[in-house]
PDB file of C-alpha atoms in Angstrom:
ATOM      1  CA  UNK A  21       0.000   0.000   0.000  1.00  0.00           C
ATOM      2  CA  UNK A  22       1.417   3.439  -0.686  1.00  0.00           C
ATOM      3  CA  UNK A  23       1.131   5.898   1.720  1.00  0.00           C
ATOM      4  CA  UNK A  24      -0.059   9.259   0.686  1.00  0.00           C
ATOM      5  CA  UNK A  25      -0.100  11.146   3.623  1.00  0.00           C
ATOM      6  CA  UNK A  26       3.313  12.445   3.357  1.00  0.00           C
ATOM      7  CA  UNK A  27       2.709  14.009  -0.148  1.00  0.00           C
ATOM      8  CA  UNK A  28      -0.332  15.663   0.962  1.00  0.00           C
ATOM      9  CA  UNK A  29       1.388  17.236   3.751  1.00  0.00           C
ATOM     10  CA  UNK A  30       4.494  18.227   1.242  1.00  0.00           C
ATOM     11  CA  UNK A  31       1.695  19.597  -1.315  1.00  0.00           C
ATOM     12  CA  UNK A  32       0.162  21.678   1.479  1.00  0.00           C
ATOM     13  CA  UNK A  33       3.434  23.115   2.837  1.00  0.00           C
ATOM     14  CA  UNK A  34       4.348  24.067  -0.632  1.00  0.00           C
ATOM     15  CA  UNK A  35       1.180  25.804  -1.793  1.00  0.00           C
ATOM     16  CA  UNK A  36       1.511  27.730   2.057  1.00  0.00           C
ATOM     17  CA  UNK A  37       4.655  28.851   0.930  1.00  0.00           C
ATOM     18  CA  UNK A  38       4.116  29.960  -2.675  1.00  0.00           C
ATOM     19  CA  UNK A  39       1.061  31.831  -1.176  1.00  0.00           C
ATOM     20  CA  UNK A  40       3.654  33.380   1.743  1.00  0.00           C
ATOM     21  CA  UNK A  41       5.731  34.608  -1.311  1.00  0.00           C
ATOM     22  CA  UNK A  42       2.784  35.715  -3.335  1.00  0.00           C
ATOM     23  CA  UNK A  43       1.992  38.200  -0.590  1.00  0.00           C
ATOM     24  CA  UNK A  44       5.657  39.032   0.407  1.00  0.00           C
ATOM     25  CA  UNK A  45       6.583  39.916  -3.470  1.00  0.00           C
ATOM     26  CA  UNK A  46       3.066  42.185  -3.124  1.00  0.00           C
ATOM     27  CA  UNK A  47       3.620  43.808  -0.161  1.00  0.00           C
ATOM     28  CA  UNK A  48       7.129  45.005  -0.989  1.00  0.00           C
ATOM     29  CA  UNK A  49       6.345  46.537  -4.010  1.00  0.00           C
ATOM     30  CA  UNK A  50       2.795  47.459  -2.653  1.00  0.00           C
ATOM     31  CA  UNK A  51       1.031  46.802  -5.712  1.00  0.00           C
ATOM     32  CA  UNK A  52      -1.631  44.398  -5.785  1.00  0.00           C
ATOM     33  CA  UNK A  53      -1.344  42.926  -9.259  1.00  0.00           C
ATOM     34  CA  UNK A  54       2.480  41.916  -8.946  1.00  0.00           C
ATOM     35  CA  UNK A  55       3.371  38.448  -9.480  1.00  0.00           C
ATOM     36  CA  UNK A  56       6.695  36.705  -9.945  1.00  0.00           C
ATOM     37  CA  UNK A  57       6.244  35.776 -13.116  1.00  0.00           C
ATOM     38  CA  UNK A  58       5.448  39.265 -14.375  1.00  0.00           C
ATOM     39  CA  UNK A  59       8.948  40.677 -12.192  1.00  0.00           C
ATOM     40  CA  UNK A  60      11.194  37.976 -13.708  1.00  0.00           C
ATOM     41  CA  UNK A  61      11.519  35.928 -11.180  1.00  0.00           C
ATOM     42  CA  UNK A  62      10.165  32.952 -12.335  1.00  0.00           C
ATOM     43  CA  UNK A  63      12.254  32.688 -15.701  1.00  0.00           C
ATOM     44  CA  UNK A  64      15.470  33.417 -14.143  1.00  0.00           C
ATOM     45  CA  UNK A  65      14.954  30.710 -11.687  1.00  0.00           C
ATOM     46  CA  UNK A  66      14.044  28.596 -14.302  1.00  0.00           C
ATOM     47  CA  UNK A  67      17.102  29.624 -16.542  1.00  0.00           C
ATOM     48  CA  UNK A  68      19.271  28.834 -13.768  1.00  0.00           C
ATOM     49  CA  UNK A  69      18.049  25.200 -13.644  1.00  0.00           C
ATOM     50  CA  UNK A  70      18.194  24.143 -17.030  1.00  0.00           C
ATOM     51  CA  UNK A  71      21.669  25.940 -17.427  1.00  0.00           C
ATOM     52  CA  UNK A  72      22.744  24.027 -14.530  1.00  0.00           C
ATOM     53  CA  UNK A  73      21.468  20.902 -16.093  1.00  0.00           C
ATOM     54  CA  UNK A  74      22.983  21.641 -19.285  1.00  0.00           C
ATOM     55  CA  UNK A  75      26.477  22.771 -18.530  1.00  0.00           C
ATOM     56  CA  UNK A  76      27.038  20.264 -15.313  1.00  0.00           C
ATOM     57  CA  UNK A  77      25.273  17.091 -15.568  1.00  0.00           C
ATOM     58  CA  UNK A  78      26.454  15.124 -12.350  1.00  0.00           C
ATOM     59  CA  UNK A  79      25.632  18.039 -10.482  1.00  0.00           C
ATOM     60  CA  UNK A  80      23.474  17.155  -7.315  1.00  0.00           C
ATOM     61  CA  UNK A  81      19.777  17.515  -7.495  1.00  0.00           C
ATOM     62  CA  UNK A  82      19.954  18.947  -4.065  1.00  0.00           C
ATOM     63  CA  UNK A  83      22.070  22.094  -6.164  1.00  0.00           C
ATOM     64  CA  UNK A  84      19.172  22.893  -7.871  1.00  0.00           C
ATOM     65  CA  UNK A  85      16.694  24.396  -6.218  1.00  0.00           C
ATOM     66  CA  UNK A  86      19.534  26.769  -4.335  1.00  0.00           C
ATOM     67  CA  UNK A  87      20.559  27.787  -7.528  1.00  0.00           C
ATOM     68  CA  UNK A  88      17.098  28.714  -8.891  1.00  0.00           C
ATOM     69  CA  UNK A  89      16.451  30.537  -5.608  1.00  0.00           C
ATOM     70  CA  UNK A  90      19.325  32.465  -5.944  1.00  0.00           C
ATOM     71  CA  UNK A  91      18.821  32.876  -9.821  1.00  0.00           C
ATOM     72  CA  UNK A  92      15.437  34.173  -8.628  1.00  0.00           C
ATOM     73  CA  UNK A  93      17.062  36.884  -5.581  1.00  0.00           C
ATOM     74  CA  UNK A  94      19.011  37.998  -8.536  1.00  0.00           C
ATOM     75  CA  UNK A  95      16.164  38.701 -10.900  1.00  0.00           C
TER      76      UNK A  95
END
């Protein structure tokens, strides 16, 4: 039997969080309508990844996601 219970809980945390940054990216630019995709953020995060990937194949998956986030910081 598969559990599921710890993928729920993951899928929960995560959506808490990208609604934590929804409002965090809003606030500090006190405009309503912003959105990391319209800033940038979410295309240079991406960029990072697939870079990474590209250029340095046996590097860690743990790598990734600290190099999108800091791919994203930089905009």
């Amino acid at each position: 039997m598969e559990y599921r219970l710890p993928r729920l809980l993951l899928a929960l945390f995560v959506g808490a969080a990208l609604a934590v940054a929804g409002v965090l990216i809003q606030g500090i630019v006190r405009n309503p309508l912003a959105s990391p995709d319209i800033l940038g953020v979410n295309h240079a995060a991406s960029l990072a990844s697939v870079g990474a990937l590209l250029l340095m194949p046996s590097l860690p998956v743990m790598v990734l996601p600290l190099l999108a986030f800091a791919a994203a910081w930089r905009g």
